mmCIF file of C-alpha atoms and ligand atoms in Angstrom:
data_model
loop_
_atom_site.group_PDB
_atom_site.id
_atom_site.type_symbol
_atom_site.label_atom_id
_atom_site.label_comp_id
_atom_site.label_asym_id
_atom_site.label_seq_id
_atom_site.Cartn_x
_atom_site.Cartn_y
_atom_site.Cartn_z
ATOM 1 C CA MET F 1 28.328 18.499 37.073
ATOM 2 C CA ILE F 2 25.048 18.173 35.624
ATOM 3 C CA ALA F 3 24.791 15.387 32.290
ATOM 4 C CA ARG F 4 22.731 16.950 29.328
ATOM 5 C CA LYS F 5 19.444 14.602 29.118
ATOM 6 C CA ILE F 6 18.102 13.511 26.031
ATOM 7 C CA PRO F 7 14.753 14.027 26.360
ATOM 8 C CA ILE F 8 13.369 9.838 26.221
ATOM 9 C CA GLN F 9 10.934 10.233 23.735
ATOM 10 C CA LYS F 10 14.098 11.806 21.552
ATOM 11 C CA LYS F 11 15.989 8.117 22.245
ATOM 12 C CA VAL F 12 12.911 6.211 21.246
ATOM 13 C CA LEU F 13 13.505 8.025 17.832
ATOM 14 C CA ILE F 14 17.094 7.427 17.661
ATOM 15 C CA GLU F 15 16.609 3.854 18.393
ATOM 16 C CA ASN F 16 14.360 3.578 15.838
ATOM 17 C CA ASP F 17 16.057 4.986 12.826
ATOM 18 C CA ARG F 18 18.716 2.513 13.987
ATOM 19 C CA LEU F 19 16.557 -0.417 13.808
ATOM 20 C CA ALA F 20 15.355 0.814 10.258
ATOM 21 C CA GLY F 21 18.429 1.372 9.042
ATOM 22 C CA VAL F 22 19.044 -2.158 9.801
ATOM 23 C CA ILE F 23 15.853 -3.184 8.422
ATOM 24 C CA ARG F 24 16.803 -1.040 5.469
ATOM 25 C CA ALA F 25 20.490 -3.219 5.107
ATOM 26 C CA GLU F 26 18.409 -6.115 4.796
ATOM 27 C CA LEU F 27 15.683 -5.861 2.597
ATOM 28 C CA THR F 28 17.931 -3.872 0.391
ATOM 29 C CA GLU F 29 20.656 -6.131 -0.085
ATOM 30 C CA ARG F 30 17.604 -8.789 -0.895
ATOM 31 C CA GLY F 31 16.754 -6.803 -3.332
ATOM 32 C CA ILE F 32 12.983 -6.476 -2.096
ATOM 33 C CA ILE F 33 11.335 -3.067 -2.416
ATOM 34 C CA SER F 34 9.506 -2.031 0.634
ATOM 35 C CA LEU F 35 6.486 0.389 0.108
ATOM 36 C CA ASN F 36 5.190 2.091 3.570
ATOM 37 C CA LEU F 37 1.290 2.638 3.271
ATOM 38 C CA VAL F 38 -0.085 5.563 5.140
ATOM 39 C CA SER F 39 -3.406 7.468 5.397
ATOM 40 C CA SER F 40 -6.206 8.668 7.793
ATOM 41 C CA PRO F 41 -8.101 5.255 8.461
ATOM 42 C CA GLY F 42 -10.870 4.368 5.364
ATOM 43 C CA SER F 43 -8.867 5.458 2.891
ATOM 44 C CA GLY F 44 -8.364 2.854 1.377
ATOM 45 C CA LYS F 45 -5.212 1.472 1.762
ATOM 46 C CA THR F 46 -6.652 -2.453 2.798
ATOM 47 C CA SER F 47 -8.531 -1.933 -1.082
ATOM 48 C CA LEU F 48 -5.368 -1.245 -2.359
ATOM 49 C CA LEU F 49 -3.699 -4.194 -1.054
ATOM 50 C CA GLU F 50 -6.783 -6.647 -2.426
ATOM 51 C CA LYS F 51 -7.266 -5.555 -5.625
ATOM 52 C CA THR F 52 -3.286 -5.476 -5.898
ATOM 53 C CA ILE F 53 -2.738 -8.702 -4.395
ATOM 54 C CA GLY F 54 -5.903 -10.254 -7.186
ATOM 55 C CA ALA F 55 -4.217 -8.851 -9.772
ATOM 56 C CA LEU F 56 -0.491 -9.531 -9.337
ATOM 57 C CA GLY F 57 -0.502 -11.989 -7.317
ATOM 58 C CA THR F 58 0.677 -14.338 -9.488
ATOM 59 C CA GLU F 59 3.097 -12.331 -11.203
ATOM 60 C CA ILE F 60 5.465 -10.824 -8.153
ATOM 61 C CA ASN F 61 5.988 -12.049 -5.239
ATOM 62 C CA MET F 62 4.137 -10.220 -2.726
ATOM 63 C CA ALA F 63 4.203 -10.321 1.591
ATOM 64 C CA VAL F 64 2.345 -7.569 3.964
ATOM 65 C CA ILE F 65 2.368 -6.538 6.845
ATOM 66 C CA ALA F 66 -0.982 -5.139 8.050
ATOM 67 C CA GLY F 67 -0.903 -3.068 11.220
ATOM 68 C CA ASP F 68 -3.745 -1.951 13.038
ATOM 69 C CA VAL F 69 -4.284 -0.767 17.012
ATOM 70 C CA GLN F 70 -7.383 -3.876 17.325
ATOM 71 C CA THR F 71 -8.332 -6.485 15.296
ATOM 72 C CA GLU F 72 -6.916 -8.772 12.548
ATOM 73 C CA ASN F 73 -10.074 -8.044 10.060
ATOM 74 C CA ASP F 74 -7.506 -6.329 7.481
ATOM 75 C CA ALA F 75 -5.363 -9.306 7.153
ATOM 76 C CA ASP F 76 -7.968 -11.792 7.312
ATOM 77 C CA ARG F 77 -9.362 -9.584 4.314
ATOM 78 C CA LEU F 78 -5.863 -9.806 2.527
ATOM 79 C CA LYS F 79 -5.825 -13.187 2.980
ATOM 80 C CA ARG F 80 -9.196 -14.300 1.170
ATOM 81 C CA ALA F 81 -7.671 -11.922 -1.909
ATOM 82 C CA GLY F 82 -4.841 -14.149 -1.970
ATOM 83 C CA GLY F 83 -2.361 -12.728 0.203
ATOM 84 C CA LYS F 84 0.202 -15.820 0.905
ATOM 85 C CA ILE F 85 2.029 -13.594 3.294
ATOM 86 C CA VAL F 86 0.071 -11.804 5.418
ATOM 87 C CA TRP F 87 0.939 -11.157 8.878
ATOM 88 C CA PRO F 88 -1.029 -9.082 10.932
ATOM 89 C CA VAL F 89 0.407 -6.581 13.461
ATOM 90 C CA VAL F 90 -2.171 -5.404 16.566
ATOM 91 C CA THR F 91 -0.594 -2.631 17.848
ATOM 92 C CA GLY F 92 -3.027 -2.874 20.975
ATOM 93 C CA GLY F 93 -3.137 0.988 21.002
ATOM 94 C CA ALA F 94 -0.141 2.195 19.616
ATOM 95 C CA CYS F 95 -1.573 4.492 16.484
ATOM 96 C CA HIS F 96 1.819 3.693 14.699
ATOM 97 C CA LEU F 97 4.183 0.720 13.258
ATOM 98 C CA ASP F 98 7.133 1.078 14.652
ATOM 99 C CA ALA F 99 11.060 -0.411 13.298
ATOM 100 C CA ARG F 100 11.144 -2.771 15.713
ATOM 101 C CA MET F 101 7.189 -4.672 15.392
ATOM 102 C CA VAL F 102 8.552 -4.376 11.367
ATOM 103 C CA GLY F 103 11.825 -6.169 12.532
ATOM 104 C CA ARG F 104 9.823 -8.918 14.545
ATOM 105 C CA VAL F 105 7.593 -9.778 12.021
ATOM 106 C CA LEU F 106 10.775 -10.149 9.487
ATOM 107 C CA ASP F 107 12.459 -12.308 11.951
ATOM 108 C CA GLU F 108 9.505 -14.869 11.082
ATOM 109 C CA LEU F 109 8.797 -14.225 7.913
ATOM 110 C CA ASN F 110 10.942 -16.102 4.928
ATOM 111 C CA LEU F 111 12.026 -13.208 2.623
ATOM 112 C CA ASN F 112 13.791 -15.683 0.168
ATOM 113 C CA GLY F 113 12.164 -14.937 -3.489
ATOM 114 C CA LEU F 114 10.239 -12.059 -2.297
ATOM 115 C CA ASP F 115 9.873 -9.202 -4.867
ATOM 116 C CA ILE F 116 7.497 -6.712 -2.953
ATOM 117 C CA LEU F 117 7.154 -5.531 1.134
ATOM 118 C CA PHE F 118 3.705 -3.998 1.872
ATOM 119 C CA ILE F 119 3.865 -2.207 5.156
ATOM 120 C CA GLU F 120 0.280 -1.270 6.080
ATOM 121 C CA ASN F 121 0.693 1.063 8.874
ATOM 122 C CA VAL F 122 -2.008 2.362 11.106
ATOM 123 C CA GLY F 123 -4.377 4.608 9.761
ATOM 124 C CA ASN F 124 -3.001 8.095 10.849
ATOM 125 C CA LEU F 125 -1.296 10.720 9.380
ATOM 126 C CA VAL F 126 0.279 12.271 12.212
ATOM 127 C CA CYS F 127 3.217 10.276 14.267
ATOM 128 C CA PRO F 128 3.628 7.584 11.343
ATOM 129 C CA SER F 129 5.876 10.116 9.561
ATOM 130 C CA ASN F 130 8.216 9.606 12.216
ATOM 131 C CA TYR F 131 9.055 6.443 12.639
ATOM 132 C CA ASP F 132 10.896 5.333 9.450
ATOM 133 C CA LEU F 133 9.984 1.478 9.186
ATOM 134 C CA GLY F 134 12.990 1.016 7.140
ATOM 135 C CA GLU F 135 11.067 1.236 3.837
ATOM 136 C CA ASP F 136 12.109 2.065 0.490
ATOM 137 C CA MET F 137 9.380 4.623 0.188
ATOM 138 C CA LYS F 138 6.326 5.637 1.881
ATOM 139 C CA VAL F 139 3.053 5.492 -0.173
ATOM 140 C CA ILE F 140 0.059 8.139 0.975
ATOM 141 C CA LEU F 141 -3.662 7.421 0.226
ATOM 142 C CA VAL F 142 -6.253 9.988 0.350
ATOM 143 C CA SER F 143 -9.450 9.663 -1.086
ATOM 144 C CA VAL F 144 -12.468 11.989 -2.332
ATOM 145 C CA THR F 145 -14.317 11.202 0.626
ATOM 146 C CA GLU F 146 -12.287 13.203 2.727
ATOM 147 C CA GLY F 147 -11.243 16.812 3.264
ATOM 148 C CA ASP F 148 -9.067 17.925 0.279
ATOM 149 C CA ASP F 149 -6.952 20.145 2.398
ATOM 150 C CA LYS F 150 -5.050 16.805 4.012
ATOM 151 C CA PRO F 151 -1.670 18.185 2.273
ATOM 152 C CA LEU F 152 -2.114 21.691 4.193
ATOM 153 C CA LYS F 153 -2.909 19.722 7.323
ATOM 154 C CA TYR F 154 -0.598 17.246 7.480
ATOM 155 C CA PRO F 155 2.422 18.799 5.351
ATOM 156 C CA ALA F 156 5.226 16.327 7.103
ATOM 157 C CA MET F 157 3.906 12.881 5.648
ATOM 158 C CA PHE F 158 2.929 14.758 2.411
ATOM 159 C CA ARG F 159 6.671 15.878 2.138
ATOM 160 C CA LYS F 160 8.454 12.357 3.576
ATOM 161 C CA SER F 161 6.041 9.984 0.797
ATOM 162 C CA SER F 162 7.441 9.211 -2.394
ATOM 163 C CA VAL F 163 3.817 8.440 -3.699
ATOM 164 C CA MET F 164 0.193 10.072 -3.633
ATOM 165 C CA ILE F 165 -2.556 7.798 -4.308
ATOM 166 C CA ILE F 166 -5.834 9.426 -4.692
ATOM 167 C CA ASN F 167 -8.630 6.961 -4.122
ATOM 168 C CA LYS F 168 -11.853 6.762 -4.716
ATOM 169 C CA ILE F 169 -11.996 9.026 -7.809
ATOM 170 C CA ASP F 170 -15.346 7.490 -9.331
ATOM 171 C CA LEU F 171 -17.327 9.221 -6.008
ATOM 172 C CA ARG F 172 -15.492 12.937 -7.219
ATOM 173 C CA ASP F 173 -19.143 13.979 -8.630
ATOM 174 C CA TYR F 174 -20.804 13.640 -5.168
ATOM 175 C CA CYS F 175 -18.146 15.100 -3.171
ATOM 176 C CA GLU F 176 -16.310 19.045 -2.438
ATOM 177 C CA PHE F 177 -12.905 17.213 -2.814
ATOM 178 C CA ASP F 178 -10.767 19.224 -5.258
ATOM 179 C CA ILE F 179 -8.794 17.227 -6.745
ATOM 180 C CA GLU F 180 -6.520 19.732 -8.839
ATOM 181 C CA ARG F 181 -6.160 21.853 -5.409
ATOM 182 C CA VAL F 182 -5.214 18.724 -3.451
ATOM 183 C CA LYS F 183 -2.317 17.814 -6.527
ATOM 184 C CA GLU F 184 -1.235 21.265 -6.346
ATOM 185 C CA ASN F 185 -0.906 21.678 -2.829
ATOM 186 C CA ALA F 186 1.161 17.886 -2.321
ATOM 187 C CA LEU F 187 3.345 18.964 -5.096
ATOM 188 C CA ARG F 188 4.067 22.336 -3.627
ATOM 189 C CA ILE F 189 5.328 20.782 -0.683
ATOM 190 C CA ASN F 190 7.130 18.017 -2.393
ATOM 191 C CA GLY F 191 7.832 18.287 -6.160
ATOM 192 C CA GLY F 192 8.712 14.850 -6.566
ATOM 193 C CA LEU F 193 5.190 13.067 -5.424
ATOM 194 C CA ARG F 194 4.333 10.604 -8.138
ATOM 195 C CA ILE F 195 0.469 10.238 -8.035
ATOM 196 C CA PHE F 196 -2.119 8.135 -9.246
ATOM 197 C CA GLU F 197 -5.581 8.900 -9.649
ATOM 198 C CA LEU F 198 -7.781 5.436 -8.997
ATOM 199 C CA SER F 199 -10.332 3.799 -7.459
ATOM 200 C CA CYS F 200 -10.388 0.729 -5.996
ATOM 201 C CA ARG F 201 -13.812 0.133 -6.569
ATOM 202 C CA THR F 202 -14.684 0.585 -10.148
ATOM 203 C CA GLY F 203 -10.709 -0.202 -10.715
ATOM 204 C CA GLU F 204 -10.673 3.088 -13.002
ATOM 205 C CA GLY F 205 -6.863 3.921 -12.802
ATOM 206 C CA LEU F 206 -5.508 1.318 -11.130
ATOM 207 C CA ASP F 207 -3.709 0.308 -13.636
ATOM 208 C CA SER F 208 -1.097 2.503 -14.307
ATOM 209 C CA TRP F 209 -0.511 1.693 -10.112
ATOM 210 C CA PHE F 210 -0.143 -2.375 -11.399
ATOM 211 C CA ASP F 211 2.371 -1.240 -14.444
ATOM 212 C CA TRP F 212 4.338 0.815 -11.634
ATOM 213 C CA LEU F 213 4.584 -1.729 -9.120
ATOM 214 C CA LYS F 214 5.565 -4.263 -11.905
ATOM 215 C CA LYS F 215 8.290 -2.039 -13.100
ATOM 216 C CA LEU F 216 9.620 -1.416 -9.455
ATOM 217 C CA SER F 217 9.975 -5.399 -9.194
ATOM 218 C CA ARG F 218 11.510 -5.819 -11.944
ATOM 219 C CA ASN F 219 14.383 -3.163 -11.582
ATOM 220 C CA PRO F 220 14.686 -3.011 -7.293
HETATM 221 MG MG1 MG D 301 -6.625 -1.052 6.177
HETATM 222 ZN ZN1 ZN D 302 1.273 6.868 16.611
#
């Protein structure tokens, strides 16, 4: 008899989902909201977190797991911005975070009293869509300096996200990026997307993002 073989990659994903389930249960039980930030490199995930820590750091207890292929630069930036709990994860080549990496960090962190856990994923819109990290929501960032066909090129990532942030809107007059078209295409893929348009540089639009986070942290 030939045993039916489950492809190894499939097994890896099954194991990842199992671990993510454990993480989700733990965070939910503790009333911690967790947001997995995904985007291409350079869309402004770290900038958004810097601004968020700067504005809400005294009101909301936040922790950040900052994933990068190499360097702890982002984590250092977030600590400089006032982040009290910032944990770098250098994947050493891997182009995404997986649940095991997140679980390892959570074992080291003091989760008591934490309101929101941000997970800054590696800048990549492809495979992070396959790896559940146990988060409540994925937050996808696009910026107006990128191509405006991102939703069409990476539909899975938009489908699995709950929130879309359009960043760098202060540059909209200098770019070909059609904000309305991106929103339309993204909503066609995922009608439930909550959308924020903002600029981390000028601060425009950040308040509604902050307000949303405040509400979220009050009613996890
Ligand atoms: Mg970053
Ligand atoms: Zn990857």
